[in-house]
Coordinates of N, CA and C in Angstrom, one line a residue:
M6 N -49.3 163.5 62.5 CA -49.5 165.4 63.3 C -48.6 165.4 63.7
A7 N -47.7 166.8 63.5 CA -47.0 167.3 64.8 C -47.4 167.2 66.2
Y8 N -46.0 167.1 67.2 CA -46.2 167.3 68.1 C -46.5 168.8 68.9
E9 N -48.3 168.4 69.5 CA -48.4 169.4 70.3 C -48.2 169.4 71.6
F10 N -48.2 170.4 72.0 CA -48.7 171.2 73.7 C -49.4 172.5 73.5
N11 N -50.7 171.7 74.1 CA -51.7 173.0 74.5 C -51.8 173.2 76.1
R12 N -51.8 174.0 76.0 CA -51.8 175.3 78.0 C -53.2 176.0 77.7
N13 N -53.8 175.9 78.8 CA -54.6 176.6 78.7 C -54.0 178.1 79.4
I14 N -54.4 179.1 78.4 CA -53.2 180.2 78.7 C -53.9 181.1 79.8
Q15 N -54.7 181.1 80.4 CA -55.8 182.2 81.9 C -55.0 180.8 82.9
D16 N -54.6 179.7 83.0 CA -53.5 179.8 84.0 C -51.8 180.2 84.2
S17 N -52.1 181.0 83.1 CA -50.5 181.4 83.2 C -50.7 182.8 84.7
A18 N -51.5 183.0 84.5 CA -52.6 184.0 85.1 C -53.2 183.8 86.2
Y19 N -53.3 182.5 86.6 CA -54.0 182.0 88.2 C -53.3 182.5 89.0
T20 N -53.3 182.5 90.0 CA -53.2 182.0 91.4 C -54.6 181.5 92.0
S21 N -53.7 180.5 92.6 CA -54.7 179.6 93.8 C -54.1 180.2 95.6
S22 N -54.5 180.9 96.2 CA -54.8 181.4 97.9 C -55.4 180.8 98.5
V23 N -54.6 179.6 98.9 CA -55.0 178.6 99.9 C -54.6 178.9 101.7
A24 N -55.6 179.0 102.5 CA -55.2 179.0 104.1 C -54.6 178.1 104.5
I25 N -53.7 178.1 105.5 CA -52.5 177.4 105.6 C -53.6 176.6 106.5
A26 N -52.9 175.3 106.9 CA -53.8 175.5 108.4 C -53.3 174.1 108.7
A27 N -53.4 173.4 109.8 CA -53.1 172.7 111.0 C -52.4 171.1 110.3
A28 N -53.7 170.9 109.7 CA -55.0 169.7 109.2 C -54.1 169.5 108.1
G29 N -53.1 170.4 107.2 CA -52.8 170.4 105.7 C -53.9 170.9 105.0
A30 N -53.6 171.6 103.9 CA -54.0 171.3 102.7 C -53.7 171.6 101.4
N31 N -54.9 172.0 100.4 CA -54.4 172.2 99.0 C -54.6 173.3 98.0
T32 N -53.1 173.2 97.2 CA -53.7 175.0 96.3 C -55.2 174.2 95.0
A33 N -55.1 175.2 94.5 CA -56.6 174.6 93.7 C -55.5 173.5 92.7
T34 N -56.2 172.9 91.9 CA -55.3 172.4 90.6 C -55.5 173.2 89.7
F35 N -53.7 172.5 88.4 CA -54.0 173.1 88.0 C -53.6 172.9 86.9
D36 N -54.5 172.5 85.4 CA -54.5 171.3 84.3 C -53.5 171.8 83.2
L37 N -52.2 171.7 83.1 CA -51.5 172.0 82.3 C -52.4 171.9 80.5
E38 N -53.0 170.5 80.5 CA -53.4 170.5 79.2 C -52.6 169.9 78.2
Q39 N -52.0 168.7 78.2 CA -50.5 168.3 77.6 C -51.0 167.2 77.0
V40 N -51.2 167.6 75.5 CA -52.3 166.9 74.6 C -50.7 165.5 74.2
I41 N -49.9 165.5 73.4 CA -49.1 165.3 73.1 C -47.7 165.7 72.8
G42 N -46.9 164.7 73.8 CA -45.4 165.5 73.3 C -45.4 166.6 74.1
G43 N -44.0 167.6 74.0 CA -44.9 168.9 75.3 C -43.0 169.3 75.5
D44 N -43.1 170.1 76.2 CA -42.2 171.1 76.2 C -42.5 171.8 77.8
V45 N -43.2 170.4 78.9 CA -43.7 171.0 80.5 C -42.4 171.2 81.2
E46 N -41.2 170.9 81.1 CA -39.8 170.9 81.1 C -40.2 172.4 81.8
K47 N -40.9 173.3 81.2 CA -39.9 174.9 80.9 C -41.3 175.7 81.3
V48 N -42.5 174.9 83.1 CA -43.1 175.1 83.7 C -42.6 175.5 84.7
V49 N -42.4 176.6 85.2 CA -42.5 176.7 86.2 C -43.8 177.1 88.2
F50 N -43.7 175.9 88.5 CA -44.6 176.1 90.1 C -44.3 177.4 91.2
E51 N -44.8 177.9 90.9 CA -44.0 179.2 92.4 C -44.9 179.7 93.8
L52 N -44.3 178.7 94.5 CA -45.2 179.2 95.6 C -44.4 180.1 96.7
S53 N -45.3 180.7 97.0 CA -45.2 181.7 98.5 C -45.9 181.8 99.4
L54 N -44.9 181.4 100.5 CA -45.5 181.3 101.9 C -45.5 182.2 103.1
P55 N -46.3 182.8 103.6 CA -45.9 184.0 104.3 C -45.4 183.9 105.9
L56 N -44.9 184.7 106.8 CA -44.9 185.3 107.9 C -45.7 184.5 109.0
A57 N -45.3 183.2 109.3 CA -46.6 182.9 110.4 C -46.4 183.1 112.3
A58 N -46.1 184.3 112.3 CA -45.7 184.2 113.6 C -46.7 183.5 115.1
S59 N -47.6 182.7 115.1 CA -48.0 182.5 115.9 C -48.1 181.0 115.3
I60 N -47.0 180.1 114.9 CA -46.3 178.7 115.2 C -45.3 179.5 116.0
T61 N -45.6 178.2 116.7 CA -44.4 177.7 118.2 C -43.8 176.9 118.2
A62 N -44.2 175.8 117.7 CA -43.4 175.0 117.3 C -43.2 174.1 116.1
G63 N -43.1 173.2 115.4 CA -43.3 172.3 114.4 C -42.8 172.4 112.8
T64 N -43.3 172.1 112.4 CA -42.3 172.0 110.9 C -43.8 171.7 109.7
Y65 N -43.9 173.0 108.9 CA -44.7 173.3 107.2 C -44.0 172.2 105.9
T66 N -44.4 171.8 105.7 CA -44.1 170.2 104.0 C -44.6 171.6 103.2
Y67 N -44.5 171.1 101.9 CA -44.7 171.2 101.2 C -44.1 170.7 100.3
T68 N -45.5 169.6 99.0 CA -45.2 168.4 98.6 C -45.9 169.1 96.3
L69 N -44.7 169.0 95.9 CA -45.9 169.3 94.4 C -46.3 167.6 93.9
K70 N -47.7 168.1 93.8 CA -48.1 166.4 93.9 C -49.1 166.5 92.0
D71 N -49.2 165.5 91.1 CA -49.4 165.8 89.5 C -50.9 164.2 89.6
S72 N -51.2 164.6 88.9 CA -52.5 163.2 88.7 C -52.6 163.4 87.4
P73 N -53.0 162.1 87.0 CA -53.8 162.0 85.1 C -55.4 162.5 85.1
D74 N -55.4 162.5 86.1 CA -57.2 162.6 86.3 C -57.9 163.6 87.1
G75 N -57.2 164.1 87.7 CA -57.4 164.9 88.4 C -58.0 164.8 89.9
T76 N -58.0 164.0 90.3 CA -58.5 163.0 91.0 C -57.8 162.5 92.4
T77 N -56.8 161.9 91.6 CA -55.6 160.6 92.5 C -54.2 161.8 92.0
F78 N -53.9 161.8 93.4 CA -52.9 162.6 93.3 C -51.6 162.0 93.8
T79 N -50.5 162.1 93.6 CA -49.0 161.0 94.1 C -47.8 161.8 93.7
T80 N -47.1 162.3 94.6 CA -46.2 162.3 94.9 C -45.1 163.0 93.4
L81 N -45.5 164.1 93.1 CA -44.7 164.0 91.4 C -42.7 163.7 91.9
D82 N -42.1 164.6 92.8 CA -40.9 163.6 92.9 C -40.8 164.1 94.3
P83 N -40.0 163.2 95.4 CA -39.7 163.8 96.4 C -38.6 164.7 96.6
V84 N -37.8 165.0 96.1 CA -36.6 165.9 95.9 C -37.6 167.1 96.1
I85 N -38.8 167.4 95.1 CA -38.9 168.9 94.9 C -40.3 169.2 96.2
A86 N -40.1 169.6 96.9 CA -40.7 169.5 97.6 C -39.8 171.5 98.7
T87 N -40.4 171.3 99.7 CA -40.3 173.0 100.6 C -40.4 173.2 102.1
T88 N -40.3 173.3 102.7 CA -40.1 172.9 104.1 C -40.4 174.5 104.9
Q89 N -41.1 175.1 106.5 CA -40.8 176.0 107.0 C -41.0 175.6 108.2
A90 N -40.1 176.0 108.9 CA -40.0 175.1 110.2 C -39.1 176.7 111.2
Y91 N -39.9 176.0 112.6 CA -40.2 176.7 113.4 C -38.8 177.3 113.8
A92 N -39.0 178.9 113.7 CA -37.7 179.7 114.5 C -37.7 180.0 115.3
S93 N -37.1 181.1 115.7 CA -37.7 182.6 117.2 C -38.1 183.2 116.2
G94 N -39.4 183.1 116.6 CA -40.5 184.4 116.0 C -41.2 183.5 115.0
G95 N -41.3 182.3 115.5 CA -42.6 181.7 114.1 C -41.9 181.2 112.9
L96 N -42.1 181.2 111.5 CA -42.2 180.5 110.2 C -41.8 181.8 109.4
A97 N -40.6 181.5 109.1 CA -40.1 182.8 108.1 C -41.1 182.5 106.7
A98 N -41.3 183.3 106.1 CA -41.7 184.2 104.6 C -40.7 183.4 104.0
K99 N -41.3 182.3 103.0 CA -40.4 182.6 101.6 C -41.1 182.7 100.7
T100 N -40.8 182.2 99.6 CA -40.5 181.7 98.4 C -40.3 180.8 97.2
V101 N -40.2 179.8 97.2 CA -39.8 178.7 95.9 C -40.5 178.9 94.8
R102 N -39.5 178.3 93.6 CA -40.1 177.6 92.6 C -39.9 176.4 92.1
F103 N -40.7 175.9 91.6 CA -40.1 174.3 91.1 C -40.4 174.2 89.6
R104 N -39.7 173.9 89.1 CA -39.9 172.9 87.8 C -39.9 172.1 87.6
L105 N -41.1 171.5 86.8 CA -41.9 170.6 86.7 C -40.9 169.6 85.5
P106 N -40.7 168.6 85.8 CA -39.7 167.5 85.2 C -40.9 167.1 83.9
P107 N -40.0 166.7 83.3 CA -40.7 166.5 81.8 C -41.8 165.2 81.9
I108 N -42.0 164.3 82.6 CA -42.5 163.1 83.5 C -43.9 163.9 84.4
T109 N -44.4 164.8 84.1 CA -45.2 165.6 84.7 C -46.6 165.0 84.0
K110 N -47.7 163.7 85.2 CA -48.7 164.2 84.9 C -50.0 165.8 84.5
R111 N -50.9 165.7 83.4 CA -51.9 166.7 83.1 C -52.3 167.6 84.3
Y112 N -52.2 167.2 85.4 CA -53.0 167.8 86.3 C -51.5 168.5 88.0
V113 N -52.1 169.2 88.4 CA -50.5 169.5 89.3 C -51.5 170.6 90.3
R114 N -50.8 170.3 91.1 CA -51.4 171.0 92.6 C -49.6 170.8 93.9
I115 N -50.7 171.7 95.5 CA -49.3 171.6 96.4 C -49.9 171.1 97.4
E116 N -49.7 170.1 97.6 CA -49.8 169.8 99.5 C -49.3 170.2 100.4
Q117 N -49.8 170.9 101.4 CA -49.2 171.5 103.0 C -49.7 170.3 103.9
T118 N -48.9 169.3 104.7 CA -48.8 169.2 105.2 C -47.5 169.6 106.3
S119 N -48.2 169.2 108.0 CA -47.6 169.7 109.4 C -47.1 168.3 110.1
A120 N -46.4 168.8 110.7 CA -45.8 167.5 111.7 C -45.3 168.4 112.6
S121 N -46.1 167.7 114.0 CA -45.7 168.0 115.0 C -46.0 170.0 115.7
S122 N -47.0 170.6 114.9 CA -46.9 172.3 115.4 C -47.9 172.8 116.3
A123 N -47.5 173.5 116.9 CA -48.4 174.4 118.3 C -48.6 175.5 117.3
G124 N -49.5 176.1 118.0 CA -50.2 177.2 117.3 C -51.0 177.1 116.7
T125 N -51.8 178.6 115.9 CA -53.0 178.4 114.9 C -52.2 178.9 114.4
P126 N -51.8 178.3 112.8 CA -51.3 178.9 111.4 C -52.3 179.8 110.5
S127 N -51.8 181.1 110.9 CA -52.6 181.9 109.8 C -51.6 182.4 108.9
G128 N -52.4 182.7 107.4 CA -52.0 183.0 106.2 C -52.3 182.8 105.5
S129 N -51.8 182.5 104.2 CA -52.1 181.4 102.8 C -51.2 181.1 102.4
M130 N -51.1 179.9 101.6 CA -50.1 179.9 100.6 C -50.6 180.1 98.8
V131 N -49.9 180.7 98.2 CA -50.3 181.3 97.3 C -49.5 180.5 96.1
A132 N -50.2 180.2 95.2 CA -49.5 179.7 94.1 C -49.2 179.7 92.1
K133 N -48.8 179.3 92.1 CA -49.4 180.0 91.1 C -48.0 179.6 89.2
L134 N -48.5 179.3 88.3 CA -47.7 179.2 87.0 C -47.3 180.2 86.3
L135 N -45.6 179.8 86.0 CA -45.3 180.7 84.9 C -44.9 180.2 84.0
F136 N -44.8 180.3 82.9 CA -44.7 179.8 81.2 C -43.1 180.5 80.8

């Protein structure tokens, strides 16, 4: 049997929008439907973060996580992460893209955490897969 790589085509247009929270939040889980072999490194995870003017201190970190079963997630690669740090006027809006490494397991999501934050976060992080 030839090597196969199936993806849920619906996920290519799927967008997960989740409210940013001081206690942390996760995007929806994306199922890559990996079968045998594949070219997962051609998949890009895009994360859009809003301006958060109501934040008066702290740092928000967004980390790419993966899982073989959709329930137990671990950090895919510590280098694949981005932060929003407080500056005058709150947290600046930004959009980043993570290319998925070849070792990526079947399920992926973005985890948001915060450290030393002050103020009430507003807005939503938006994640989507790009093929």
